[in-house]
Amino acid sequence: MIVPMKKISLIVLENERKAALKDLRKLGVLHVEEVQGSSEELASYKDQNSKIEKALAILTEIKFGKKEVPKPALVGKEASFDIAKKVLALVDEKKSCFDRITADSVELERFAKWGSVNPADFAELSEKEIHLALYEIPADKYSLVGEEAKTIVVGKEKSEIRFVLVSEKALVVNERPAGIPSEAYQVPLPRVSTADLMKEIAESKARISQIDEELRLSVQYKDSLKKSLGVIAKDIELENIYSGMGIEDKLSWITGFVPVDAMSKFEAFAKEQKWAFAASDPTEDDAVPTKLKNNRFVSLIYPLTDFLGTVPGYHEYDISGWFLAFFTIFFGMIFGDGGYGALVTAVALILILKSLFTGKKVAPVLGLVLLLGVATMAWGAVTCTWFGLTPDQLPDWIIALSVPPISNAYADVQWLPFWTSDTSVGTLGTAQNLQIFCFTLALIQLCVAHLKGMGRYIKDKAHRLKFLGEFGSFVQLIGMYWVVLSMVVDGNVFPLMGGDVYGLPWGTISIAMVGGGFAFSFVFANYEGSVAKSILESVKNIISVLLGVVNVFSDIVSYIRLWAVGLAGAAISGTVNTFAGPLVGHAALFIVLIILLVFGHGLNMILNLLSVIVHGVRLNTLEFSNHLGMSWAGFKYEPLSE
C-alpha cells in the first residue's frame, strides 16, 4: 500500500533553524519539500563532493594483482578531502609531465639533424660580436645565397642543406639578412640545450613513475573516500535546506511531508522542542513523496523496482503485489528451462545459507532470486524443458511432472478444445496451447488493471460515472481476447462469428462485447461531471479513441513475446547440446565438452536475463501500467536522517 502523508508547515526561530534541522535529522520522519538553497558553505561542500568523486574514479581505475592490493586505511572526512586534492594534484602533475615530454621530444626531433645545440653558446658568441643563425634551404636553392652572406655548411642531403650564417652585427628579428634568399628558413633556437631537453625528458619519466606509485599507495583510502561522500551528501542536503528556508520577522519556516503512522512521533517531538507547525492533507497539486508499505513477501519486488527506478505517484496505485506475481510468471516462462531454474535456485540457496552461517543479514535480492529460480523450475517441469534435452533423453518421472497440452513431451499430439469432443471443430498443438496461455495471462493481468480502475472510481463521488468507462474497457478487453485467439491461434477453433462453447456463440458475443465496451468507454471515459462534455471530449480525440481499440488488440498480442522468447532460448540450448553431442564419450575431449556446455548454456542464461529485463519488465511497466493509467511519475519518500 501507499502510506498516506500529512503535509507539514513547520515554523522555528531564525537563529535556531540549523539546530532545528539537525534535530529533524535525528528524528528521521520529515521529507522536506524540495528547495534551492545558495551559500558559500554549500558551494564548498559541493566542491568537496566533486573533488572526492573525481579522485575516487581515478583510484578505482588503478589495477593491481591479487596480492598487491593495499590494506584499507580509514580516515575522517577532512583527511579524505586532503587525499582527494592530493590525488587530483598528482594527476594534473602527471599530465604536465606528459605534456613536457611531448614538447621536449618535438624539440629534439627538430634538432635531430643538427646534433647538440646549446642556446647559451650562441649567446656567449654574440657577446663577442659573433652572431650565428641556423638555416635550412632546399639543396637546389643553395646557389641563390649571395656572396655577402658568410655561411658555413654543416649538413648536406639530397633535398636539403643546413648552414650557419655568421654575422658581425646582431641579427634583427623578422628581418632577412643580406644575401639570404626567401627560400631559406631560419631555425629558431631551442628553449634550452638539447642535452637539457633529454635530461628534462628523463626527469619527467622518473617523476611519472613516482606519481604512479603515490597513486597506487593512495588506493588504500578508497573506502574512506566512499564513506566521506555519504557524509558530505548529508552536509549538502542540510546546508541546501538551511540556506533555502524562508525567513521573515526573525522566523523561519519549512514545508515537508510526514507519514500518518509517524505523526504522533512528530507531534510529540515538535511539542518537546516548542515548535509551531500546521498539518493538512496534501492536495492534487502537491509533489508528495511515495512511501510503500507491504508484507515481507511482496517486498521481494523492491530490489527490482529500486534498480529500475520505478516509483508510483502518490495518487497512483501500489501494484507491488501484482508486479511480483506476474513478473515471477514472466521470468519463469522467458527463462523457460527447469535446469536453468535449478542452477539459479541452488546459487540463491548457497548465498542465503552463507549469510545465515556468517551472521550477516540476508540481502533482499537473494529472496527474489530464489523465488524466480523456483518459478523457472516449475515452468520447466510443466513444459518438460530441462537443459534443452529432448523428451527421449529425460527419465519418465520428469516427463510425468509435465502438463500434457503444453508439454514438449507431447509436441506431436493434437488436442481438442476443452469444451467439445467434436473433432470437426479443429485441434490445437502444443505451440498453440502455449500461445493461448500467454493470451490468457494478458487477459487476466489487463482485467485486473480495469477492475482496480472500477474500484477507484466507484468510491469517487465526483467522478463515479467514470466507473462505466472502466467497465467498458473491461468488457472490450474480454471480447478482444476471443478476437486475438481467432486471428492469431486458430480461426476454426475460435471463429469470429458464431462458434459454440457450451452452447453459446462466443464469436458473435465477443464482437458485441468489443462494440458495447467501446460505446461505454466513448461515453464515460472522460467524464468530469457532465456526460455531454465527456462525449464531446471523445469526439475531439476521435482518432486516439479509435486507435485505442487497436491498442487493446496489440496489448494482448504483445504477451506472445513470452512464448516466442522462451522458444528462442530453448532453440539455443538445443543447438548447444547438438554441438556437444559428438564429443560425449570421448575421454580426451571431456574438457572441451565441459567448456562448450558451460559457455553455451551460460551465454544462453545471460541472453535470457536480458530478455527478462526487456520483455518481462515491459509487460508490467508498459502494457499493464497503461491500462491502469499509471505514469510512474512518483519519487521515493526520503526523510531527513543521519
mmCIF file of N, CA, C and O in Angstrom, residues 525-569:
data_model
loop_
_atom_site.group_PDB
_atom_site.id
_atom_site.type_symbol
_atom_site.label_atom_id
_atom_site.label_comp_id
_atom_site.label_asym_id
_atom_site.label_seq_id
_atom_site.Cartn_x
_atom_site.Cartn_y
_atom_site.Cartn_z
ATOM 1 N N ALA A 525 -15.508 7.603 -20.547
ATOM 2 C CA ALA A 525 -14.072 7.583 -20.210
ATOM 3 C C ALA A 525 -13.556 8.952 -19.774
ATOM 4 O O ALA A 525 -12.641 9.049 -18.946
ATOM 5 N N ASN A 526 -14.133 10.040 -20.309
ATOM 6 C CA ASN A 526 -13.647 11.394 -19.995
ATOM 7 C C ASN A 526 -14.601 12.151 -19.075
ATOM 8 O O ASN A 526 -14.576 13.381 -19.024
ATOM 9 N N TYR A 527 -15.418 11.407 -18.357
ATOM 10 C CA TYR A 527 -16.444 12.045 -17.516
ATOM 11 C C TYR A 527 -15.814 12.892 -16.414
ATOM 12 O O TYR A 527 -14.970 12.439 -15.641
ATOM 13 N N GLU A 528 -16.222 14.167 -16.348
ATOM 14 C CA GLU A 528 -15.764 15.086 -15.303
ATOM 15 C C GLU A 528 -16.950 15.881 -14.751
ATOM 16 O O GLU A 528 -16.860 17.072 -14.508
ATOM 17 N N GLY A 529 -18.081 15.199 -14.613
ATOM 18 C CA GLY A 529 -19.261 15.863 -14.076
ATOM 19 C C GLY A 529 -20.359 16.073 -15.104
ATOM 20 O O GLY A 529 -21.480 16.420 -14.755
ATOM 21 N N SER A 530 -20.045 15.866 -16.390
ATOM 22 C CA SER A 530 -21.041 16.068 -17.445
ATOM 23 C C SER A 530 -20.840 15.009 -18.522
ATOM 24 O O SER A 530 -19.752 14.889 -19.107
ATOM 25 N N VAL A 531 -21.917 14.223 -18.806
ATOM 26 C CA VAL A 531 -21.851 13.189 -19.845
ATOM 27 C C VAL A 531 -21.644 13.835 -21.210
ATOM 28 O O VAL A 531 -20.872 13.342 -22.037
ATOM 29 N N ALA A 532 -22.323 14.958 -21.450
ATOM 30 C CA ALA A 532 -22.204 15.633 -22.752
ATOM 31 C C ALA A 532 -20.765 16.079 -23.005
ATOM 32 O O ALA A 532 -20.222 15.906 -24.109
ATOM 33 N N LYS A 533 -20.138 16.644 -21.984
ATOM 34 C CA LYS A 533 -18.756 17.084 -22.142
ATOM 35 C C LYS A 533 -17.818 15.894 -22.344
ATOM 36 O O LYS A 533 -16.824 15.977 -23.067
ATOM 37 N N SER A 534 -18.143 14.782 -21.705
ATOM 38 C CA SER A 534 -17.334 13.582 -21.858
ATOM 39 C C SER A 534 -17.402 13.073 -23.297
ATOM 40 O O SER A 534 -16.381 12.706 -23.898
ATOM 41 N N ILE A 535 -18.621 13.062 -23.862
ATOM 42 C CA ILE A 535 -18.787 12.633 -25.258
ATOM 43 C C ILE A 535 -18.076 13.593 -26.192
ATOM 44 O O ILE A 535 -17.397 13.183 -27.144
ATOM 45 N N LEU A 536 -18.200 14.898 -25.919
ATOM 46 C CA LEU A 536 -17.548 15.904 -26.757
ATOM 47 C C LEU A 536 -16.024 15.730 -26.735
ATOM 48 O O LEU A 536 -15.364 15.850 -27.768
ATOM 49 N N GLU A 537 -15.489 15.424 -25.578
ATOM 50 C CA GLU A 537 -14.038 15.214 -25.459
ATOM 51 C C GLU A 537 -13.612 14.000 -26.274
ATOM 52 O O GLU A 537 -12.549 14.006 -26.922
ATOM 53 N N SER A 538 -14.437 12.948 -26.272
ATOM 54 C CA SER A 538 -14.130 11.759 -27.074
ATOM 55 C C SER A 538 -14.194 12.067 -28.563
ATOM 56 O O SER A 538 -13.388 11.573 -29.352
ATOM 57 N N VAL A 539 -15.169 12.911 -28.954
ATOM 58 C CA VAL A 539 -15.289 13.303 -30.367
ATOM 59 C C VAL A 539 -14.061 14.098 -30.795
ATOM 60 O O VAL A 539 -13.529 13.921 -31.898
ATOM 61 N N LYS A 540 -13.594 14.993 -29.897
ATOM 62 C CA LYS A 540 -12.407 15.790 -30.220
ATOM 63 C C LYS A 540 -11.186 14.906 -30.466
ATOM 64 O O LYS A 540 -10.328 15.218 -31.288
ATOM 65 N N ASN A 541 -11.126 13.817 -29.731
ATOM 66 C CA ASN A 541 -9.965 12.920 -29.832
ATOM 67 C C ASN A 541 -10.345 11.606 -30.501
ATOM 68 O O ASN A 541 -9.864 10.540 -30.115
ATOM 69 N N ILE A 542 -11.214 11.703 -31.517
ATOM 70 C CA ILE A 542 -11.778 10.500 -32.129
ATOM 71 C C ILE A 542 -10.715 9.566 -32.691
ATOM 72 O O ILE A 542 -10.832 8.340 -32.608
ATOM 73 N N ILE A 543 -9.626 10.149 -33.243
ATOM 74 C CA ILE A 543 -8.571 9.301 -33.799
ATOM 75 C C ILE A 543 -7.930 8.472 -32.690
ATOM 76 O O ILE A 543 -7.760 7.250 -32.819
ATOM 77 N N SER A 544 -7.601 9.121 -31.576
ATOM 78 C CA SER A 544 -6.993 8.408 -30.449
ATOM 79 C C SER A 544 -7.953 7.383 -29.861
ATOM 80 O O SER A 544 -7.541 6.287 -29.461
ATOM 81 N N VAL A 545 -9.228 7.738 -29.824
ATOM 82 C CA VAL A 545 -10.238 6.823 -29.278
ATOM 83 C C VAL A 545 -10.344 5.568 -30.133
ATOM 84 O O VAL A 545 -10.393 4.443 -29.619
ATOM 85 N N LEU A 546 -10.355 5.757 -31.452
ATOM 86 C CA LEU A 546 -10.442 4.605 -32.355
ATOM 87 C C LEU A 546 -9.169 3.763 -32.298
ATOM 88 O O LEU A 546 -9.222 2.531 -32.334
ATOM 89 N N LEU A 547 -8.022 4.451 -32.201
ATOM 90 C CA LEU A 547 -6.762 3.717 -32.088
ATOM 91 C C LEU A 547 -6.687 2.937 -30.781
ATOM 92 O O LEU A 547 -5.960 1.943 -30.685
ATOM 93 N N GLY A 548 -7.470 3.390 -29.790
ATOM 94 C CA GLY A 548 -7.493 2.680 -28.525
ATOM 95 C C GLY A 548 -7.972 1.251 -28.675
ATOM 96 O O GLY A 548 -7.509 0.348 -27.971
ATOM 97 N N VAL A 549 -8.915 1.014 -29.618
ATOM 98 C CA VAL A 549 -9.396 -0.347 -29.875
ATOM 99 C C VAL A 549 -8.263 -1.198 -30.421
ATOM 100 O O VAL A 549 -8.059 -2.346 -30.018
ATOM 101 N N VAL A 550 -7.499 -0.615 -31.353
ATOM 102 C CA VAL A 550 -6.353 -1.329 -31.924
ATOM 103 C C VAL A 550 -5.315 -1.607 -30.840
ATOM 104 O O VAL A 550 -4.690 -2.673 -30.811
ATOM 105 N N ASN A 551 -5.150 -0.642 -29.937
ATOM 106 C CA ASN A 551 -4.169 -0.821 -28.866
ATOM 107 C C ASN A 551 -4.538 -1.971 -27.942
ATOM 108 O O ASN A 551 -3.655 -2.679 -27.441
ATOM 109 N N VAL A 552 -5.843 -2.152 -27.695
ATOM 110 C CA VAL A 552 -6.268 -3.278 -26.866
ATOM 111 C C VAL A 552 -5.856 -4.587 -27.527
ATOM 112 O O VAL A 552 -5.332 -5.502 -26.875
ATOM 113 N N PHE A 553 -6.063 -4.672 -28.836
ATOM 114 C CA PHE A 553 -5.669 -5.868 -29.591
ATOM 115 C C PHE A 553 -4.153 -6.084 -29.499
ATOM 116 O O PHE A 553 -3.677 -7.171 -29.182
ATOM 117 N N SER A 554 -3.388 -5.010 -29.753
ATOM 118 C CA SER A 554 -1.926 -5.146 -29.763
ATOM 119 C C SER A 554 -1.374 -5.435 -28.372
ATOM 120 O O SER A 554 -0.370 -6.146 -28.237
ATOM 121 N N ASP A 555 -2.034 -4.887 -27.338
ATOM 122 C CA ASP A 555 -1.562 -5.149 -25.977
ATOM 123 C C ASP A 555 -1.708 -6.627 -25.620
ATOM 124 O O ASP A 555 -0.824 -7.211 -24.977
ATOM 125 N N ILE A 556 -2.817 -7.237 -26.021
ATOM 126 C CA ILE A 556 -2.995 -8.666 -25.751
ATOM 127 C C ILE A 556 -1.993 -9.488 -26.562
ATOM 128 O O ILE A 556 -1.328 -10.386 -26.035
ATOM 129 N N VAL A 557 -1.872 -9.165 -27.842
ATOM 130 C CA VAL A 557 -0.940 -9.904 -28.711
ATOM 131 C C VAL A 557 0.497 -9.753 -28.209
ATOM 132 O O VAL A 557 1.321 -10.653 -28.364
ATOM 133 N N SER A 558 0.801 -8.617 -27.568
ATOM 134 C CA SER A 558 2.161 -8.355 -27.091
ATOM 135 C C SER A 558 2.649 -9.442 -26.143
ATOM 136 O O SER A 558 3.854 -9.703 -26.056
ATOM 137 N N TYR A 559 1.730 -10.104 -25.445
ATOM 138 C CA TYR A 559 2.128 -11.133 -24.473
ATOM 139 C C TYR A 559 2.641 -12.399 -25.142
ATOM 140 O O TYR A 559 3.188 -13.269 -24.462
ATOM 141 N N ILE A 560 2.484 -12.501 -26.462
ATOM 142 C CA ILE A 560 3.012 -13.679 -27.154
ATOM 143 C C ILE A 560 4.532 -13.708 -27.092
ATOM 144 O O ILE A 560 5.173 -14.730 -27.339
ATOM 145 N N ARG A 561 5.138 -12.562 -26.745
ATOM 146 C CA ARG A 561 6.594 -12.497 -26.606
ATOM 147 C C ARG A 561 7.082 -13.490 -25.548
ATOM 148 O O ARG A 561 8.219 -13.944 -25.608
ATOM 149 N N LEU A 562 6.249 -13.787 -24.558
ATOM 150 C CA LEU A 562 6.649 -14.742 -23.526
ATOM 151 C C LEU A 562 6.918 -16.113 -24.134
ATOM 152 O O LEU A 562 7.896 -16.790 -23.784
ATOM 153 N N TRP A 563 6.061 -16.518 -25.048
ATOM 154 C CA TRP A 563 6.242 -17.801 -25.734
ATOM 155 C C TRP A 563 7.393 -17.722 -26.729
ATOM 156 O O TRP A 563 8.245 -18.627 -26.787
ATOM 157 N N ALA A 564 7.448 -16.634 -27.493
ATOM 158 C CA ALA A 564 8.452 -16.516 -28.551
ATOM 159 C C ALA A 564 9.873 -16.461 -27.991
ATOM 160 O O ALA A 564 10.783 -17.135 -28.481
ATOM 161 N N VAL A 565 10.078 -15.639 -26.943
ATOM 162 C CA VAL A 565 11.421 -15.516 -26.360
ATOM 163 C C VAL A 565 11.816 -16.821 -25.676
ATOM 164 O O VAL A 565 12.969 -17.260 -25.774
ATOM 165 N N GLY A 566 10.869 -17.452 -24.975
ATOM 166 C CA GLY A 566 11.159 -18.748 -24.362
ATOM 167 C C GLY A 566 11.518 -19.787 -25.411
ATOM 168 O O GLY A 566 12.421 -20.612 -25.212
ATOM 169 N N LEU A 567 10.829 -19.744 -26.561
ATOM 170 C CA LEU A 567 11.114 -20.680 -27.649
ATOM 171 C C LEU A 567 12.516 -20.452 -28.204
ATOM 172 O O LEU A 567 13.245 -21.410 -28.512
ATOM 173 N N ALA A 568 12.905 -19.188 -28.317
ATOM 174 C CA ALA A 568 14.249 -18.869 -28.816
ATOM 175 C C ALA A 568 15.317 -19.405 -27.864
ATOM 176 O O ALA A 568 16.338 -19.974 -28.293
ATOM 177 N N GLY A 569 15.103 -19.227 -26.559
ATOM 178 C CA GLY A 569 16.052 -19.746 -25.578
ATOM 179 C C GLY A 569 16.171 -21.258 -25.645
ATOM 180 O O GLY A 569 17.273 -21.821 -25.554
#
